[in-house]
Short mmCIF file of C-alpha atoms and ligand atoms in Angstrom, two decimals:
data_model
loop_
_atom_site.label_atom_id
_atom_site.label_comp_id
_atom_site.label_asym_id
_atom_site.label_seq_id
_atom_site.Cartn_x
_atom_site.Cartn_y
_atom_site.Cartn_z
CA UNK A 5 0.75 -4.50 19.11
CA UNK A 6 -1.52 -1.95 21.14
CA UNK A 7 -3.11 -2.21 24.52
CA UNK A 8 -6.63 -2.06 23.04
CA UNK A 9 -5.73 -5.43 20.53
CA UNK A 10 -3.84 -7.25 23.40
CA UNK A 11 -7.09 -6.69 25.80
CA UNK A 12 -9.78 -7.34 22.09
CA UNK A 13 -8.02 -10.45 21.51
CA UNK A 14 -8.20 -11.70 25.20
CA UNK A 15 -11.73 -11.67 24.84
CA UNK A 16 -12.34 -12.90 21.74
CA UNK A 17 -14.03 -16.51 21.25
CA UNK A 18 -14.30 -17.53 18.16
CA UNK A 19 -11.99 -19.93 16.59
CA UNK A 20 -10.16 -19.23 13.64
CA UNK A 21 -7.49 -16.17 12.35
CA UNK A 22 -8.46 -12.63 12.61
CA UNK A 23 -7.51 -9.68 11.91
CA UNK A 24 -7.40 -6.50 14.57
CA UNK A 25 -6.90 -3.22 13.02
CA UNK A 26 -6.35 -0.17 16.10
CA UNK A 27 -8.10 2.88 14.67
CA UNK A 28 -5.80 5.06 16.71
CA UNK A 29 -3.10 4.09 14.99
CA UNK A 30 -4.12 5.01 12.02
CA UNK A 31 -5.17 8.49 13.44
CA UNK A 32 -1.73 8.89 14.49
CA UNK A 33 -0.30 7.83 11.18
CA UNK A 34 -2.77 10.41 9.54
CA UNK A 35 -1.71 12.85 11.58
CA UNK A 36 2.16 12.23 11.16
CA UNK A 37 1.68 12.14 7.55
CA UNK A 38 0.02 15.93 7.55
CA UNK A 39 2.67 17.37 9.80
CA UNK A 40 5.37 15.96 8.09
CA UNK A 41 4.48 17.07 4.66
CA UNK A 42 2.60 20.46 5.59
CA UNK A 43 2.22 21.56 2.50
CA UNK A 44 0.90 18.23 0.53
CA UNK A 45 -2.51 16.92 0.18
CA UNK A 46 -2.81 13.19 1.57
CA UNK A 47 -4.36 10.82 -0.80
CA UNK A 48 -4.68 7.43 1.23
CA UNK A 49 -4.56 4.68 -1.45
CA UNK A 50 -7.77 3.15 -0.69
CA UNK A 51 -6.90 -0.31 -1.71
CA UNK A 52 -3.94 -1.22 1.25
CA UNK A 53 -7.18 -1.56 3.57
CA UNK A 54 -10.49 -0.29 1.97
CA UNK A 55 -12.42 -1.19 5.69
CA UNK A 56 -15.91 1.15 6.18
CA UNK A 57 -14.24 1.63 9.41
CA UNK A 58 -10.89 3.20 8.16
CA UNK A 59 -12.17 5.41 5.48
CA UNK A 60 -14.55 7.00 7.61
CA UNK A 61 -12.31 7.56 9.98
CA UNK A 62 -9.65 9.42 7.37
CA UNK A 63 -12.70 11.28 5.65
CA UNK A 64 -13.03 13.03 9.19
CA UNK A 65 -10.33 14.11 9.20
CA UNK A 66 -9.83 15.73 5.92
CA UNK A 67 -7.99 13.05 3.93
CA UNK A 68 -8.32 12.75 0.08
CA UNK A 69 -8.42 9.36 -1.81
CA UNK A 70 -6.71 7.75 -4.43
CA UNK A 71 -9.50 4.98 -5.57
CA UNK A 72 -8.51 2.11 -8.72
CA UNK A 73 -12.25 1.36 -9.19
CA UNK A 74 -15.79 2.93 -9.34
CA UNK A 75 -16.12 0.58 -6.15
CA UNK A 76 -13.42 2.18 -4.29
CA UNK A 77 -15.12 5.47 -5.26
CA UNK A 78 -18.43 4.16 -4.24
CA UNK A 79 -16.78 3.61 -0.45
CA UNK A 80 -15.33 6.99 -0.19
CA UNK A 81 -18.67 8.58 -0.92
CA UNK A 82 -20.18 5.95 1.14
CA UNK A 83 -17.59 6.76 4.28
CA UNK A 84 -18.72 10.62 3.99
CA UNK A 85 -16.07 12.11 1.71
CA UNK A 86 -16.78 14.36 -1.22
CA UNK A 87 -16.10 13.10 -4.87
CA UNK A 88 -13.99 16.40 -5.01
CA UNK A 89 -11.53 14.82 -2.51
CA UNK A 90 -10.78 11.87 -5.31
CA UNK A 91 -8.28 11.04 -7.69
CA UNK A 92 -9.23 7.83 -9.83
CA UNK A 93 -5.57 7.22 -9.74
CA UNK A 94 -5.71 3.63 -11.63
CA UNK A 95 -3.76 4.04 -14.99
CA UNK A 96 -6.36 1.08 -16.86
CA UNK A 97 -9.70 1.85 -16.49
CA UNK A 98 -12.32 1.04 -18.73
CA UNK A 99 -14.49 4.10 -20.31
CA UNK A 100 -17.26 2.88 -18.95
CA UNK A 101 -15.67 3.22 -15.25
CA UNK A 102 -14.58 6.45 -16.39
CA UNK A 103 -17.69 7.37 -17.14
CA UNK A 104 -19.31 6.45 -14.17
CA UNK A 105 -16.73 8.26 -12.00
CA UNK A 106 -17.61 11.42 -13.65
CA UNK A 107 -21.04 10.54 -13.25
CA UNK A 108 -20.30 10.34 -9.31
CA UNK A 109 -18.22 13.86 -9.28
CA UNK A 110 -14.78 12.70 -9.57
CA UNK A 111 -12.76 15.26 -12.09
CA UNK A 112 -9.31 13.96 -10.92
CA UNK A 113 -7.99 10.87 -13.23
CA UNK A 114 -4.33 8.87 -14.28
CA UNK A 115 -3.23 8.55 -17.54
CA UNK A 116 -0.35 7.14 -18.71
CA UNK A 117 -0.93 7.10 -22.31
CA UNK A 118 -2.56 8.96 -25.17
CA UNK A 119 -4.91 5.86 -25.81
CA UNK A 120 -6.00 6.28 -21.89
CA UNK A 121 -6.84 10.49 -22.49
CA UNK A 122 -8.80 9.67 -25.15
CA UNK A 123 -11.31 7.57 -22.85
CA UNK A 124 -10.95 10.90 -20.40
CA UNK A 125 -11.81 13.38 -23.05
CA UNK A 126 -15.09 11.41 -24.46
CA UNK A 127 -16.38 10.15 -20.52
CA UNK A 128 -14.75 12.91 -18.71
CA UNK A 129 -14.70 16.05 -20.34
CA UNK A 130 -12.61 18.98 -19.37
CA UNK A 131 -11.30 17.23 -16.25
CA UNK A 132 -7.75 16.73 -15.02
CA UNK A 133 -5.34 14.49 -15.63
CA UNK A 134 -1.94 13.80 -14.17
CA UNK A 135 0.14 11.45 -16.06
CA UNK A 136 2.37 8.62 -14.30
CA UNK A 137 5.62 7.96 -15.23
CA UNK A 138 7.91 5.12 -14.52
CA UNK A 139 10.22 4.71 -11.83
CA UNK A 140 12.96 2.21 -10.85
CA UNK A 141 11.82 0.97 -7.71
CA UNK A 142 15.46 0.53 -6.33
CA UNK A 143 15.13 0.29 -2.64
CA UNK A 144 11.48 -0.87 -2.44
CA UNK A 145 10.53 -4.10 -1.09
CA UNK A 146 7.81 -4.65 -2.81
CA UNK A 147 8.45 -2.92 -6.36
CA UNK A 148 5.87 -2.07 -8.69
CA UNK A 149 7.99 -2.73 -12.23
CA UNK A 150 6.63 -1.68 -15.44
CA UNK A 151 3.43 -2.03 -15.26
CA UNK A 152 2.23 1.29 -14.76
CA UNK A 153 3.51 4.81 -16.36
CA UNK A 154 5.29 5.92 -19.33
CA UNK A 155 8.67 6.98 -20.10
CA UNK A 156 9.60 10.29 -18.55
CA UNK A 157 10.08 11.40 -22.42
CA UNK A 158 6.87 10.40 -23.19
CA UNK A 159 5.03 12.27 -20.61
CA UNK A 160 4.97 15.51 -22.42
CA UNK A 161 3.71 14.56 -25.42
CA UNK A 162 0.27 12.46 -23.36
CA UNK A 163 -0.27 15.92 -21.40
CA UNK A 164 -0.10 17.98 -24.58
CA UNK A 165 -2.47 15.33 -26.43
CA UNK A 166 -4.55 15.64 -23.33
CA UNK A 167 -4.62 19.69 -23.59
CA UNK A 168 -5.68 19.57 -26.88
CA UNK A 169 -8.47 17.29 -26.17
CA UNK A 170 -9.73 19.48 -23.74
CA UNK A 171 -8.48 18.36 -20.46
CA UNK A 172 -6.33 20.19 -18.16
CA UNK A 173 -2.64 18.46 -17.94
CA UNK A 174 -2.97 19.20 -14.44
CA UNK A 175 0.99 17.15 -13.66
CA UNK A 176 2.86 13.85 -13.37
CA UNK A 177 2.87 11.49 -10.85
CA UNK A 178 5.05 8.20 -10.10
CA UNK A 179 5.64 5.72 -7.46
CA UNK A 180 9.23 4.92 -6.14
CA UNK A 181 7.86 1.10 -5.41
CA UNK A 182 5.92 -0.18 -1.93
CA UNK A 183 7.77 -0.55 1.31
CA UNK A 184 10.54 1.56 0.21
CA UNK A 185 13.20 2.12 2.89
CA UNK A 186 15.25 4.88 1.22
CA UNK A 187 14.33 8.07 1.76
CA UNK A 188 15.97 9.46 -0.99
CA UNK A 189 14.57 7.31 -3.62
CA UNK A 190 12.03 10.41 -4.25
CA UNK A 191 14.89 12.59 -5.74
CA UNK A 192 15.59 10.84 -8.85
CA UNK A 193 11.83 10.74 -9.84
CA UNK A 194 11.29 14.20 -8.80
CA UNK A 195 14.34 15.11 -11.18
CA UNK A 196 12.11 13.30 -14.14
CA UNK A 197 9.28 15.27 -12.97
CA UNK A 198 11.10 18.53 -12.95
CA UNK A 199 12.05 17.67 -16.95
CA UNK A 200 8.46 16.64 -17.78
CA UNK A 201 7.22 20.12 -16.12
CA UNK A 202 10.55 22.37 -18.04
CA UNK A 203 9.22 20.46 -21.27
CA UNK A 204 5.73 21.23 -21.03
CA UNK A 205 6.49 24.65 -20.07
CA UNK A 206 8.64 24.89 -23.51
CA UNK A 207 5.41 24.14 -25.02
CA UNK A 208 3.13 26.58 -23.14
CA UNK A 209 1.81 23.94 -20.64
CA UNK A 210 2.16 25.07 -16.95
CA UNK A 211 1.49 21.55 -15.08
CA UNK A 212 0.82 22.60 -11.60
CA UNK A 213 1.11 19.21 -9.60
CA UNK A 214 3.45 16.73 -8.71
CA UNK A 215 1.97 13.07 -6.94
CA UNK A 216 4.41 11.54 -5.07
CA UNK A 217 2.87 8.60 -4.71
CA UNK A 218 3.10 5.70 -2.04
CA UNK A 219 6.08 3.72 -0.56
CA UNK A 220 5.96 5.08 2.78
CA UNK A 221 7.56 2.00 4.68
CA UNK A 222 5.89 0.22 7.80
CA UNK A 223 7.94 -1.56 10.26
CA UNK A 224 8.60 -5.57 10.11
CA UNK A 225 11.57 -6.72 10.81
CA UNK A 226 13.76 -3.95 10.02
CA UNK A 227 13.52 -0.34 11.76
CA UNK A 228 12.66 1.95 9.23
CA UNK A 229 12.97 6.16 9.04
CA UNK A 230 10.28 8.03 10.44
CA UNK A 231 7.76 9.72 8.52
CA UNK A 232 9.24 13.00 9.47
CA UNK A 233 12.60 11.78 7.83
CA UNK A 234 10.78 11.27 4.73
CA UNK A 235 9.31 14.48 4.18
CA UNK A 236 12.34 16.40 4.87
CA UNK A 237 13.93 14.55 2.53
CA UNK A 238 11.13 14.63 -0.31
CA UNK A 239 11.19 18.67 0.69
CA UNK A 240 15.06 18.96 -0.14
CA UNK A 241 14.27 17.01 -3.19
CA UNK A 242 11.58 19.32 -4.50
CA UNK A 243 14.01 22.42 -3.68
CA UNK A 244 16.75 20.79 -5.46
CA UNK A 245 14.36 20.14 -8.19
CA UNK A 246 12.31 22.47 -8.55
CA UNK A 247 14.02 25.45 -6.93
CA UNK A 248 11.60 28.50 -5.46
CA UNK A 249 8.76 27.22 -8.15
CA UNK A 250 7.76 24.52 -5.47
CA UNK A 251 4.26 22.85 -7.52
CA UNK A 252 1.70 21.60 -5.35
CA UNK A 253 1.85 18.28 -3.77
CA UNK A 254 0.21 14.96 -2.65
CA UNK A 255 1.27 11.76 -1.19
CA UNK A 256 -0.76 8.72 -1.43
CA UNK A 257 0.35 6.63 1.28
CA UNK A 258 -1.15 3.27 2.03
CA UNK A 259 0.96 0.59 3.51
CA UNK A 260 2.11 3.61 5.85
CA UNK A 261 -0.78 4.86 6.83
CA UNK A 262 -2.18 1.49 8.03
CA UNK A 263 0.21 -1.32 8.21
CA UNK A 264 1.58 -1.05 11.91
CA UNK A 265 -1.92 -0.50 13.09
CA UNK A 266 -3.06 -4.02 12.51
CA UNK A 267 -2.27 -7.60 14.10
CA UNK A 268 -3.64 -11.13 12.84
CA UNK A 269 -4.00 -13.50 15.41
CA UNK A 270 -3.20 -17.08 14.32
CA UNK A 271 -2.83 -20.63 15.32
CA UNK A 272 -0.35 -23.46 14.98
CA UNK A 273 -1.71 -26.56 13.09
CA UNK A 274 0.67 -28.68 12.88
CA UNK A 275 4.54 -29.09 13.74
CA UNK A 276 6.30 -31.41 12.01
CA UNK A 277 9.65 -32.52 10.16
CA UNK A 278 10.31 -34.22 7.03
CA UNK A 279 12.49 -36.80 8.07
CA UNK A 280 14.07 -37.63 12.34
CA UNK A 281 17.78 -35.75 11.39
CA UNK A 282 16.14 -32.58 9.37
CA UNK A 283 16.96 -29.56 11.37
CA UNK A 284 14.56 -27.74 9.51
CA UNK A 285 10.75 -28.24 11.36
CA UNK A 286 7.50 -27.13 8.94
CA UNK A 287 5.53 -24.89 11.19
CA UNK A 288 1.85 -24.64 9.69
CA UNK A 289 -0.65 -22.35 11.16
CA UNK A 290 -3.90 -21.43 9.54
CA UNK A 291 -3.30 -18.35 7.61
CA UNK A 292 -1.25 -18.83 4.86
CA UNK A 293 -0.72 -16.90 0.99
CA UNK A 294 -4.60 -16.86 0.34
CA UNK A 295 -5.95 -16.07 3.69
CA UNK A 296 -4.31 -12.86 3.79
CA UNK A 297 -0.48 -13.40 3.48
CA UNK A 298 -0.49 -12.95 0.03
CA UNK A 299 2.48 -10.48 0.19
CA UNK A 300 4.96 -13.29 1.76
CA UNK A 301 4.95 -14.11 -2.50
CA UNK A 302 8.74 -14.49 -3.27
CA UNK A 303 9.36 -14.27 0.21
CA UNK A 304 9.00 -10.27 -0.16
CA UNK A 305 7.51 -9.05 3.10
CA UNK A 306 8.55 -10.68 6.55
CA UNK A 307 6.35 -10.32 8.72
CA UNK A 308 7.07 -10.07 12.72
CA UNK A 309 5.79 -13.07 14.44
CA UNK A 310 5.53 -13.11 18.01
CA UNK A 311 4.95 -16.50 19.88
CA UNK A 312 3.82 -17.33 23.86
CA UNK A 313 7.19 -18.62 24.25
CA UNK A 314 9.69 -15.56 22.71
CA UNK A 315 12.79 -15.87 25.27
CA UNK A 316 13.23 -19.65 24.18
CA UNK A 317 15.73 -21.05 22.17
CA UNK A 318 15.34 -20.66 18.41
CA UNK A 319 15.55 -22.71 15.35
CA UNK A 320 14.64 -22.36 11.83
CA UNK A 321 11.30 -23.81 10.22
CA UNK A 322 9.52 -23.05 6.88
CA UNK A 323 6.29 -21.50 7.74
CA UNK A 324 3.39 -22.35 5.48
CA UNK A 325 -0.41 -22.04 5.50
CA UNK A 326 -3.35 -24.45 5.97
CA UNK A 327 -4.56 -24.78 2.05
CA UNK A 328 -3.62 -28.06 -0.19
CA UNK A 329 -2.03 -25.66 -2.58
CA UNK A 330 1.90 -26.21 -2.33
CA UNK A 331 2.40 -22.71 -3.48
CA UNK A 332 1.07 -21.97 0.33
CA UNK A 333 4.49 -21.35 1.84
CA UNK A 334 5.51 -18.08 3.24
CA UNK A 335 8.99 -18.13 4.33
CA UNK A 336 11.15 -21.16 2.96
CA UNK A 337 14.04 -20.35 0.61
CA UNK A 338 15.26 -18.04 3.98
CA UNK A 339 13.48 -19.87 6.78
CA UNK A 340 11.81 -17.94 9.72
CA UNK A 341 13.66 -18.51 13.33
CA UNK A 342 10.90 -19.53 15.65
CA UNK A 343 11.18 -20.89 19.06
CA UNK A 344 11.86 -24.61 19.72
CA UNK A 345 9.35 -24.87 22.12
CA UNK A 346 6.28 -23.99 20.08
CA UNK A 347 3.70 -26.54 20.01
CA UNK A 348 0.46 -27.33 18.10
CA UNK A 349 -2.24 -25.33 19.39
CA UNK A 350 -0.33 -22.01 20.17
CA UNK A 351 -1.66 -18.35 19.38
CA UNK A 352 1.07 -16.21 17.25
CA UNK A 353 0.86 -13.10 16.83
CA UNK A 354 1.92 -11.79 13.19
CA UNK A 355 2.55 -7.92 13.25
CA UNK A 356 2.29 -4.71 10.62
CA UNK A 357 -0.19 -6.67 9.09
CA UNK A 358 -3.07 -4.21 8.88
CA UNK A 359 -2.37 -3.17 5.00
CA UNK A 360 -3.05 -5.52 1.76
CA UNK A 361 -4.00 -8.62 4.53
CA UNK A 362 -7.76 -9.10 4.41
CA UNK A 363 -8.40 -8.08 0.85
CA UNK A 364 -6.19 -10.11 -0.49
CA UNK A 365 -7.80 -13.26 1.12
CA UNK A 366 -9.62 -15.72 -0.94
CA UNK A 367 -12.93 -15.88 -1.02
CA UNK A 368 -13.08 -19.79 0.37
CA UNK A 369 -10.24 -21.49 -1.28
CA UNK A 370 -10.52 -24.90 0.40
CA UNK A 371 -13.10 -24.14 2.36
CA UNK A 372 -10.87 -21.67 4.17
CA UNK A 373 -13.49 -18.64 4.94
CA UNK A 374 -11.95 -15.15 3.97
CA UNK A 375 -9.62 -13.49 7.14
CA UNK A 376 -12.04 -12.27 10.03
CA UNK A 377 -11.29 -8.31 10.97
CA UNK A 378 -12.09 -5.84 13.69
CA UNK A 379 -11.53 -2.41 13.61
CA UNK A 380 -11.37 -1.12 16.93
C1 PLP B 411 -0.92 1.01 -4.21
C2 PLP B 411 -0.75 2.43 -4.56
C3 PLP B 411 -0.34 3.36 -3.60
C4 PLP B 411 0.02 2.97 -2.19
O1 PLP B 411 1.30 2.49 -2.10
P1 PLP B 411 1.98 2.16 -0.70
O2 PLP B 411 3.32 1.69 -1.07
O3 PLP B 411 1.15 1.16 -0.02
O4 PLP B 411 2.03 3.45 0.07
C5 PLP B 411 -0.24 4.68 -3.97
N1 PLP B 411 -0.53 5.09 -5.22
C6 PLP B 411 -0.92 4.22 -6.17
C7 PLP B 411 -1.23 4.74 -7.53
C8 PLP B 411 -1.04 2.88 -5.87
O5 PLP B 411 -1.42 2.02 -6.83
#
């Protein structure tokens, strides 16, 4: 919570949850990012908060983009960066999309497969390719699993098949899973990456990049490192790795670069219990899974919540949303302590919420209009 949302929200009128996103913040987080890792490119993963606001405030200054679609492309260009400073960084794209990305200037794409360089080298010839490759996710809150990259032992074989097809196997990326709280969950991937760049080498491929990826924590609950902790530790890794052959570098940080600058501003519905000796009270306020809180799915992120009467007593309640949908529950297998004195009616405050919020809201499920945001 920042001065400048405290003072926006005490003069906003209009009913219903919002979302405030502090555009300071997210300079500071930019600029954290750069001096931290001085020698990587920044890649800000368009998709934790894709707002006109935010991009064109990263495009200033200097930021690259990792986009999924040939809309998130479309609102880089649009937000005054140059296709040159984009990596189409989805691994499933149709050719089409790929096509059209080329079209736009984008030579910068994510394979994970040989069936995925083929689309490259017919709707994107001679440009480069990285290819992902899979990584545990230990340590990550919100862990991407399978779905995207290849065995380490595969990769050489997709960036040969893309050399031969023309492209340049430009290097490998991976992603050590979302909200990761261990710094040193970069080493073991960077160890893959070091075998995928000695193979290739072995057969005459000099990859020149390494993408680290996301999973640069934000704060909820728990304190997390600093960003500074994190790239000394992703620096030792690369020496231990890679030894005085350092490759080049970029991070693609998105719930770090924008979480902590954003609040939603809620209200209590309705208080209630489920019979007079349950201990257990259902707080329900009107944000819930598909107004924005879509990441509170298996109870993954907990959010901060900050109430008008923090200081009180506490006592446990589920938390859920406004929607008929029973799957609208955020916090019930652990439930969230709130105070015993909150009543129907109250503001709360939910914090770090300024990545993978206001996309993620439904369109009008129930008649629930998609979350409200300001970027100040
Ligand atoms: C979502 C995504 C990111 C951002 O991850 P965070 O954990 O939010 O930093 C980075 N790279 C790729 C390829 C992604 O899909």
């Amino acid at each position: 919570m920042t001065a400048r949302i405290r003072q926006f929200l005490r003069k906003r009128a209009e009913d219903g949850p919002c979302l405030v996103v502090d555009l300071d913040v997210v300079r500071e987080n930019y600029l954290a990012f750069a001096k931290a890792l001085p020698d990587t490119k920044v890649f800000y993963a368009v998709k934790a908060n894709p707002a006109p606001e935010v991009l064109a405030l990263l495009a200033a200054l200097g930021s690259s983009f990792d986009a999924a679609s040939v809309t998130e492309i479309e609102m880089v260009l649009a937000a005054g960066a140059p296709a040159d400073r984009i990596s189409f960084g989805n691994t499933i794209k149709k050719e089409r999309d790929v096509a059209r990305a080329y079209a736009l200037g984008v030579r910068l794409y994510a394979v994970d497969c040989t069936a995925e360089v083929d689309k490259i080298a017919r709707a994107a010839p001679g440009a480069r390719v990285f290819c992902r490759i899979l990584s545990d996710c230990v340590g990550a809150e919100w862990p991407l699993s399978r779905k995207f990259g290849c065995e380490p032992a595969m990769a050489a074989d997709v960036l040969e098949h893309a050399h031969r097809r023309g492209l340049e196997a430009y290097g490998v990326s991976f992603h050590v899973g979302s909200q990761q709280r261990n710094p040193h969950a970069w080493d073991r991937a960077l160890a893959s990456a070091a075998a995928v760049f000695r193979e290739c080498g072995e057969r005459g491929l000099n990859l020149t990049m390494v993408n680290l990826g996301g999973g640069f924590p934000t704060k909820y609950l728990k304190n997390v490192p600093t960003v500074k902790t994190y790239g000394s530790s992703i620096f030792r890794a690369l020496r231990r790795h890679f030894g005085n052959r350092i490759p080049e570098t970029i991070i693609e940080p998105g719930r770090g670069m924008v979480g902590n600058a954003g609040v939603i501003e809620a209200e209590v519905v309705l208080v209630s219990k489920k019979s007079e000796n349950d201990d257990v009270r259902w707080v329900y306020l009107d944000i819930g899974k598909f107004g924005g809180l879509a990441e509170t799915m298996d109870e993954s992120i907990r959010y901060p919540i900050r109430t008008p009467h923090d200081g009180d007593e506490l006592a446990p309640c589920v938390l859920a949303g406004p929607t008929c949908d029973s799957a609208d529950v955020m916090y019930e297998r652990e439930p969230y302590a709130l105070p015993i004195s909150l009543e129907i009616g109250d503001k709360v405050l939910i914090e770090g919420t300024g990545a993978y919020t206001a996309t993620y809201s439904s369109v009008a499920f129930n008649g629930f209009r998609p979350l409200k945001t300001y970027h100040i």
